[in-house]
Amino acid sequence: MPRTVARLPKSARAEFKEPLGRIYTDTQALLADAGSPVIAVGDVVTYHLERAGATPHVSVVDGRTEREAVDEEIVEGLPDADTDVHVASDPGTLSHELVEALVDAIGRTETTLLVVDGEEDLASLPAVVAAPVGASVVYGQPGEGMVLVNVDSERKEQVRELLGLLETEDAFWRLLDS
């Protein structure tokens, strides 16, 4: 069982539904507006970026989209990254190993495919905080498209406030601030 360092309480779920950036349905338009490096959270988002010839620096996937298994075409279309890392994180939570692996992958020079046994939905939030200014985090907005979050100091602060609504352990913040 993964060690949970952050949990989304039911009382705060509505706060996490609003997209953190502009929603795109066209991958090329998104890429034209994206910074570098690009961090992708979600199988379908990662697939679309890869198909467009833009392998994300970090891809976080869990084999699911909208709670259903992704099609084989999506699985086969995921990037052949320099490093594959497997972690576990339960739905509605962030595990210690997921946050640690995400922060580590963002800091590396090679591409990383971070495969989550469980759920990666909340990973876009620590990704924004851990990403360098100028980077972009892309994640899926169910039924709408891909959300592009261009990372700047304001956005980092906004996401830190949002993360403050989670039930967290001190280890969560230590991982993000390392």
PDB file of N, CA and C in Angstrom, residues 56-128:
ATOM      1  N   PRO A  56       6.903  14.678 -24.404  1.00  0.00           N
ATOM      2  CA  PRO A  56       7.029  15.446 -23.166  1.00  0.00           C
ATOM      3  C   PRO A  56       8.317  15.090 -22.417  1.00  0.00           C
ATOM      4  N   HIS A  57       8.853  16.052 -21.694  1.00  0.00           N
ATOM      5  CA  HIS A  57      10.019  15.819 -20.837  1.00  0.00           C
ATOM      6  C   HIS A  57       9.659  14.784 -19.772  1.00  0.00           C
ATOM      7  N   VAL A  58       8.465  14.933 -19.188  1.00  0.00           N
ATOM      8  CA  VAL A  58       7.934  13.972 -18.221  1.00  0.00           C
ATOM      9  C   VAL A  58       6.504  13.661 -18.634  1.00  0.00           C
ATOM     10  N   SER A  59       6.176  12.384 -18.679  1.00  0.00           N
ATOM     11  CA  SER A  59       4.809  11.922 -18.955  1.00  0.00           C
ATOM     12  C   SER A  59       4.347  11.104 -17.767  1.00  0.00           C
ATOM     13  N   VAL A  60       3.194  11.452 -17.210  1.00  0.00           N
ATOM     14  CA  VAL A  60       2.635  10.728 -16.072  1.00  0.00           C
ATOM     15  C   VAL A  60       1.358  10.049 -16.559  1.00  0.00           C
ATOM     16  N   VAL A  61       1.340   8.713 -16.512  1.00  0.00           N
ATOM     17  CA  VAL A  61       0.213   7.946 -17.050  1.00  0.00           C
ATOM     18  C   VAL A  61      -0.224   6.873 -16.054  1.00  0.00           C
ATOM     19  N   ASP A  62      -1.494   6.446 -16.202  1.00  0.00           N
ATOM     20  CA  ASP A  62      -2.000   5.388 -15.326  1.00  0.00           C
ATOM     21  C   ASP A  62      -2.812   4.323 -16.063  1.00  0.00           C
ATOM     22  N   GLY A  63      -2.823   4.393 -17.395  1.00  0.00           N
ATOM     23  CA  GLY A  63      -3.556   3.384 -18.162  1.00  0.00           C
ATOM     24  C   GLY A  63      -5.062   3.584 -18.172  1.00  0.00           C
ATOM     25  N   ARG A  64      -5.514   4.765 -17.701  1.00  0.00           N
ATOM     26  CA  ARG A  64      -6.948   5.016 -17.622  1.00  0.00           C
ATOM     27  C   ARG A  64      -7.255   6.416 -18.142  1.00  0.00           C
ATOM     28  N   THR A  65      -8.489   6.585 -18.597  1.00  0.00           N
ATOM     29  CA  THR A  65      -9.006   7.899 -18.945  1.00  0.00           C
ATOM     30  C   THR A  65     -10.461   7.940 -18.518  1.00  0.00           C
ATOM     31  N   GLU A  66     -10.819   8.948 -17.761  1.00  0.00           N
ATOM     32  CA  GLU A  66     -12.179   9.072 -17.227  1.00  0.00           C
ATOM     33  C   GLU A  66     -12.637   7.769 -16.576  1.00  0.00           C
ATOM     34  N   ARG A  67     -11.748   7.196 -15.774  1.00  0.00           N
ATOM     35  CA  ARG A  67     -11.987   5.984 -14.970  1.00  0.00           C
ATOM     36  C   ARG A  67     -12.101   4.689 -15.770  1.00  0.00           C
ATOM     37  N   GLU A  68     -11.870   4.749 -17.082  1.00  0.00           N
ATOM     38  CA  GLU A  68     -11.921   3.563 -17.933  1.00  0.00           C
ATOM     39  C   GLU A  68     -10.527   3.269 -18.484  1.00  0.00           C
ATOM     40  N   ALA A  69     -10.256   2.008 -18.780  1.00  0.00           N
ATOM     41  CA  ALA A  69      -8.966   1.647 -19.381  1.00  0.00           C
ATOM     42  C   ALA A  69      -8.830   2.328 -20.740  1.00  0.00           C
ATOM     43  N   VAL A  70      -7.636   2.811 -21.048  1.00  0.00           N
ATOM     44  CA  VAL A  70      -7.405   3.450 -22.344  1.00  0.00           C
ATOM     45  C   VAL A  70      -7.318   2.384 -23.431  1.00  0.00           C
ATOM     46  N   ASP A  71      -7.600   2.794 -24.660  1.00  0.00           N
ATOM     47  CA  ASP A  71      -7.497   1.881 -25.801  1.00  0.00           C
ATOM     48  C   ASP A  71      -6.046   1.466 -26.015  1.00  0.00           C
ATOM     49  N   GLU A  72      -5.870   0.314 -26.627  1.00  0.00           N
ATOM     50  CA  GLU A  72      -4.528  -0.199 -26.925  1.00  0.00           C
ATOM     51  C   GLU A  72      -3.748   0.783 -27.794  1.00  0.00           C
ATOM     52  N   GLU A  73      -4.432   1.485 -28.700  1.00  0.00           N
ATOM     53  CA  GLU A  73      -3.773   2.474 -29.563  1.00  0.00           C
ATOM     54  C   GLU A  73      -3.083   3.554 -28.721  1.00  0.00           C
ATOM     55  N   ILE A  74      -3.728   3.966 -27.645  1.00  0.00           N
ATOM     56  CA  ILE A  74      -3.145   4.988 -26.758  1.00  0.00           C
ATOM     57  C   ILE A  74      -1.911   4.413 -26.064  1.00  0.00           C
ATOM     58  N   VAL A  75      -2.031   3.204 -25.535  1.00  0.00           N
ATOM     59  CA  VAL A  75      -0.912   2.569 -24.837  1.00  0.00           C
ATOM     60  C   VAL A  75       0.281   2.434 -25.775  1.00  0.00           C
ATOM     61  N   GLU A  76       0.025   1.977 -26.980  1.00  0.00           N
ATOM     62  CA  GLU A  76       1.103   1.786 -27.951  1.00  0.00           C
ATOM     63  C   GLU A  76       1.696   3.102 -28.424  1.00  0.00           C
ATOM     64  N   GLY A  77       0.939   4.193 -28.310  1.00  0.00           N
ATOM     65  CA  GLY A  77       1.399   5.498 -28.768  1.00  0.00           C
ATOM     66  C   GLY A  77       2.097   6.326 -27.704  1.00  0.00           C
ATOM     67  N   LEU A  78       2.282   5.760 -26.509  1.00  0.00           N
ATOM     68  CA  LEU A  78       2.985   6.494 -25.458  1.00  0.00           C
ATOM     69  C   LEU A  78       4.464   6.568 -25.803  1.00  0.00           C
ATOM     70  N   PRO A  79       5.164   7.577 -25.285  1.00  0.00           N
ATOM     71  CA  PRO A  79       6.565   7.760 -25.668  1.00  0.00           C
ATOM     72  C   PRO A  79       7.478   6.640 -25.201  1.00  0.00           C
ATOM     73  N   ASP A  80       8.509   6.440 -25.976  1.00  0.00           N
ATOM     74  CA  ASP A  80       9.599   5.546 -25.605  1.00  0.00           C
ATOM     75  C   ASP A  80      10.613   6.438 -24.907  1.00  0.00           C
ATOM     76  N   ALA A  81      10.397   6.666 -23.610  1.00  0.00           N
ATOM     77  CA  ALA A  81      11.217   7.599 -22.842  1.00  0.00           C
ATOM     78  C   ALA A  81      12.578   6.993 -22.505  1.00  0.00           C
ATOM     79  N   ASP A  82      13.499   7.877 -22.128  1.00  0.00           N
ATOM     80  CA  ASP A  82      14.824   7.427 -21.709  1.00  0.00           C
ATOM     81  C   ASP A  82      14.739   6.585 -20.438  1.00  0.00           C
ATOM     82  N   THR A  83      13.801   6.946 -19.546  1.00  0.00           N
ATOM     83  CA  THR A  83      13.641   6.256 -18.267  1.00  0.00           C
ATOM     84  C   THR A  83      12.171   5.980 -18.018  1.00  0.00           C
ATOM     85  N   ASP A  84      11.856   4.763 -17.579  1.00  0.00           N
ATOM     86  CA  ASP A  84      10.508   4.412 -17.129  1.00  0.00           C
ATOM     87  C   ASP A  84      10.562   4.216 -15.625  1.00  0.00           C
ATOM     88  N   VAL A  85       9.626   4.832 -14.906  1.00  0.00           N
ATOM     89  CA  VAL A  85       9.553   4.701 -13.458  1.00  0.00           C
ATOM     90  C   VAL A  85       8.146   4.258 -13.110  1.00  0.00           C
ATOM     91  N   HIS A  86       8.035   3.243 -12.260  1.00  0.00           N
ATOM     92  CA  HIS A  86       6.729   2.740 -11.835  1.00  0.00           C
ATOM     93  C   HIS A  86       6.520   3.061 -10.360  1.00  0.00           C
ATOM     94  N   VAL A  87       5.353   3.672 -10.067  1.00  0.00           N
ATOM     95  CA  VAL A  87       5.006   4.035  -8.695  1.00  0.00           C
ATOM     96  C   VAL A  87       3.539   3.679  -8.467  1.00  0.00           C
ATOM     97  N   ALA A  88       3.120   3.743  -7.214  1.00  0.00           N
ATOM     98  CA  ALA A  88       1.716   3.514  -6.874  1.00  0.00           C
ATOM     99  C   ALA A  88       1.168   4.745  -6.172  1.00  0.00           C
ATOM    100  N   SER A  89      -0.103   5.044  -6.438  1.00  0.00           N
ATOM    101  CA  SER A  89      -0.785   6.143  -5.761  1.00  0.00           C
ATOM    102  C   SER A  89      -2.280   5.882  -5.857  1.00  0.00           C
ATOM    103  N   ASP A  90      -2.935   5.831  -4.728  1.00  0.00           N
ATOM    104  CA  ASP A  90      -4.365   5.524  -4.691  1.00  0.00           C
ATOM    105  C   ASP A  90      -5.194   6.683  -5.252  1.00  0.00           C
ATOM    106  N   PRO A  91      -6.404   6.390  -5.748  1.00  0.00           N
ATOM    107  CA  PRO A  91      -7.283   7.458  -6.244  1.00  0.00           C
ATOM    108  C   PRO A  91      -7.533   8.534  -5.177  1.00  0.00           C
ATOM    109  N   GLY A  92      -7.551   9.794  -5.626  1.00  0.00           N
ATOM    110  CA  GLY A  92      -7.828  10.904  -4.725  1.00  0.00           C
ATOM    111  C   GLY A  92      -6.690  11.247  -3.786  1.00  0.00           C
ATOM    112  N   THR A  93      -5.494  10.706  -4.064  1.00  0.00           N
ATOM    113  CA  THR A  93      -4.342  10.937  -3.191  1.00  0.00           C
ATOM    114  C   THR A  93      -3.093  11.189  -4.027  1.00  0.00           C
ATOM    115  N   LEU A  94      -2.061  11.619  -3.335  1.00  0.00           N
ATOM    116  CA  LEU A  94      -0.714  11.670  -3.895  1.00  0.00           C
ATOM    117  C   LEU A  94       0.169  10.866  -2.952  1.00  0.00           C
ATOM    118  N   SER A  95       0.842   9.876  -3.498  1.00  0.00           N
ATOM    119  CA  SER A  95       1.723   9.061  -2.665  1.00  0.00           C
ATOM    120  C   SER A  95       3.098   9.705  -2.590  1.00  0.00           C
ATOM    121  N   HIS A  96       3.831   9.332  -1.558  1.00  0.00           N
ATOM    122  CA  HIS A  96       5.202   9.803  -1.381  1.00  0.00           C
ATOM    123  C   HIS A  96       6.032   9.445  -2.609  1.00  0.00           C
ATOM    124  N   GLU A  97       5.910   8.188  -3.077  1.00  0.00           N
ATOM    125  CA  GLU A  97       6.738   7.753  -4.201  1.00  0.00           C
ATOM    126  C   GLU A  97       6.363   8.462  -5.503  1.00  0.00           C
ATOM    127  N   LEU A  98       5.098   8.804  -5.696  1.00  0.00           N
ATOM    128  CA  LEU A  98       4.697   9.533  -6.903  1.00  0.00           C
ATOM    129  C   LEU A  98       5.285  10.941  -6.886  1.00  0.00           C
ATOM    130  N   VAL A  99       5.124  11.661  -5.784  1.00  0.00           N
ATOM    131  CA  VAL A  99       5.634  13.032  -5.711  1.00  0.00           C
ATOM    132  C   VAL A  99       7.158  13.037  -5.818  1.00  0.00           C
ATOM    133  N   GLU A 100       7.808  12.115  -5.116  1.00  0.00           N
ATOM    134  CA  GLU A 100       9.273  12.038  -5.158  1.00  0.00           C
ATOM    135  C   GLU A 100       9.761  11.746  -6.580  1.00  0.00           C
ATOM    136  N   ALA A 101       9.135  10.792  -7.258  1.00  0.00           N
ATOM    137  CA  ALA A 101       9.539  10.429  -8.618  1.00  0.00           C
ATOM    138  C   ALA A 101       9.256  11.570  -9.599  1.00  0.00           C
ATOM    139  N   LEU A 102       8.163  12.268  -9.414  1.00  0.00           N
ATOM    140  CA  LEU A 102       7.801  13.389 -10.279  1.00  0.00           C
ATOM    141  C   LEU A 102       8.816  14.525 -10.144  1.00  0.00           C
ATOM    142  N   VAL A 103       9.118  14.902  -8.922  1.00  0.00           N
ATOM    143  CA  VAL A 103      10.097  15.972  -8.679  1.00  0.00           C
ATOM    144  C   VAL A 103      11.461  15.578  -9.253  1.00  0.00           C
ATOM    145  N   ASP A 104      11.853  14.330  -9.045  1.00  0.00           N
ATOM    146  CA  ASP A 104      13.128  13.838  -9.567  1.00  0.00           C
ATOM    147  C   ASP A 104      13.144  13.882 -11.091  1.00  0.00           C
ATOM    148  N   ALA A 105      12.067  13.433 -11.724  1.00  0.00           N
ATOM    149  CA  ALA A 105      11.992  13.390 -13.189  1.00  0.00           C
ATOM    150  C   ALA A 105      12.052  14.790 -13.789  1.00  0.00           C
ATOM    151  N   ILE A 106      11.385  15.743 -13.159  1.00  0.00           N
ATOM    152  CA  ILE A 106      11.392  17.118 -13.661  1.00  0.00           C
ATOM    153  C   ILE A 106      12.814  17.685 -13.615  1.00  0.00           C
ATOM    154  N   GLY A 107      13.581  17.287 -12.616  1.00  0.00           N
ATOM    155  CA  GLY A 107      14.944  17.784 -12.463  1.00  0.00           C
ATOM    156  C   GLY A 107      15.980  17.106 -13.345  1.00  0.00           C
ATOM    157  N   ARG A 108      15.613  16.040 -14.021  1.00  0.00           N
ATOM    158  CA  ARG A 108      16.556  15.309 -14.876  1.00  0.00           C
ATOM    159  C   ARG A 108      16.615  15.916 -16.277  1.00  0.00           C
ATOM    160  N   THR A 109      17.643  15.589 -17.014  1.00  0.00           N
ATOM    161  CA  THR A 109      17.738  16.068 -18.390  1.00  0.00           C
ATOM    162  C   THR A 109      17.069  15.117 -19.381  1.00  0.00           C
ATOM    163  N   GLU A 110      17.002  13.819 -19.036  1.00  0.00           N
ATOM    164  CA  GLU A 110      16.404  12.861 -19.965  1.00  0.00           C
ATOM    165  C   GLU A 110      14.884  12.781 -19.765  1.00  0.00           C
ATOM    166  N   THR A 111      14.206  12.228 -20.792  1.00  0.00           N
ATOM    167  CA  THR A 111      12.751  12.083 -20.725  1.00  0.00           C
ATOM    168  C   THR A 111      12.382  10.929 -19.792  1.00  0.00           C
ATOM    169  N   THR A 112      11.227  11.078 -19.132  1.00  0.00           N
ATOM    170  CA  THR A 112      10.771  10.066 -18.181  1.00  0.00           C
ATOM    171  C   THR A 112       9.304   9.742 -18.422  1.00  0.00           C
ATOM    172  N   LEU A 113       8.991   8.456 -18.442  1.00  0.00           N
ATOM    173  CA  LEU A 113       7.618   7.974 -18.441  1.00  0.00           C
ATOM    174  C   LEU A 113       7.348   7.466 -17.034  1.00  0.00           C
ATOM    175  N   LEU A 114       6.469   8.151 -16.327  1.00  0.00           N
ATOM    176  CA  LEU A 114       6.128   7.823 -14.946  1.00  0.00           C
ATOM    177  C   LEU A 114       4.792   7.083 -14.969  1.00  0.00           C
ATOM    178  N   VAL A 115       4.844   5.769 -14.721  1.00  0.00           N
ATOM    179  CA  VAL A 115       3.664   4.916 -14.803  1.00  0.00           C
ATOM    180  C   VAL A 115       3.114   4.713 -13.390  1.00  0.00           C
ATOM    181  N   VAL A 116       1.861   5.127 -13.201  1.00  0.00           N
ATOM    182  CA  VAL A 116       1.240   5.081 -11.879  1.00  0.00           C
ATOM    183  C   VAL A 116       0.276   3.903 -11.800  1.00  0.00           C
ATOM    184  N   ASP A 117       0.491   3.055 -10.818  1.00  0.00           N
ATOM    185  CA  ASP A 117      -0.456   1.997 -10.494  1.00  0.00           C
ATOM    186  C   ASP A 117      -1.444   2.631  -9.528  1.00  0.00           C
ATOM    187  N   GLY A 118      -2.636   2.910 -10.013  1.00  0.00           N
ATOM    188  CA  GLY A 118      -3.645   3.603  -9.214  1.00  0.00           C
ATOM    189  C   GLY A 118      -4.206   4.754 -10.020  1.00  0.00           C
ATOM    190  N   GLU A 119      -3.894   5.977  -9.591  1.00  0.00           N
ATOM    191  CA  GLU A 119      -4.435   7.145 -10.276  1.00  0.00           C
ATOM    192  C   GLU A 119      -3.449   8.301 -10.244  1.00  0.00           C
ATOM    193  N   GLU A 120      -3.331   9.001 -11.405  1.00  0.00           N
ATOM    194  CA  GLU A 120      -2.415  10.132 -11.517  1.00  0.00           C
ATOM    195  C   GLU A 120      -3.111  11.477 -11.579  1.00  0.00           C
ATOM    196  N   ASP A 121      -4.424  11.528 -11.378  1.00  0.00           N
ATOM    197  CA  ASP A 121      -5.198  12.744 -11.607  1.00  0.00           C
ATOM    198  C   ASP A 121      -4.682  13.981 -10.877  1.00  0.00           C
ATOM    199  N   LEU A 122      -4.216  13.840  -9.662  1.00  0.00           N
ATOM    200  CA  LEU A 122      -3.766  15.001  -8.892  1.00  0.00           C
ATOM    201  C   LEU A 122      -2.317  15.402  -9.193  1.00  0.00           C
ATOM    202  N   ALA A 123      -1.600  14.620  -9.990  1.00  0.00           N
ATOM    203  CA  ALA A 123      -0.172  14.858 -10.217  1.00  0.00           C
ATOM    204  C   ALA A 123       0.120  16.174 -10.931  1.00  0.00           C
ATOM    205  N   SER A 124      -0.861  16.727 -11.636  1.00  0.00           N
ATOM    206  CA  SER A 124      -0.609  17.995 -12.320  1.00  0.00           C
ATOM    207  C   SER A 124      -0.306  19.115 -11.329  1.00  0.00           C
ATOM    208  N   LEU A 125      -0.843  19.035 -10.125  1.00  0.00           N
ATOM    209  CA  LEU A 125      -0.638  20.105  -9.139  1.00  0.00           C
ATOM    210  C   LEU A 125       0.805  20.158  -8.625  1.00  0.00           C
ATOM    211  N   PRO A 126       1.349  19.067  -8.089  1.00  0.00           N
ATOM    212  CA  PRO A 126       2.755  19.146  -7.695  1.00  0.00           C
ATOM    213  C   PRO A 126       3.678  19.364  -8.893  1.00  0.00           C
ATOM    214  N   ALA A 127       3.249  18.958 -10.088  1.00  0.00           N
ATOM    215  CA  ALA A 127       4.066  19.192 -11.279  1.00  0.00           C
ATOM    216  C   ALA A 127       4.242  20.690 -11.522  1.00  0.00           C
ATOM    217  N   VAL A 128       3.178  21.462 -11.343  1.00  0.00           N
ATOM    218  CA  VAL A 128       3.269  22.918 -11.535  1.00  0.00           C
ATOM    219  C   VAL A 128       4.235  23.530 -10.520  1.00  0.00           C
TER     220      VAL A 128
END
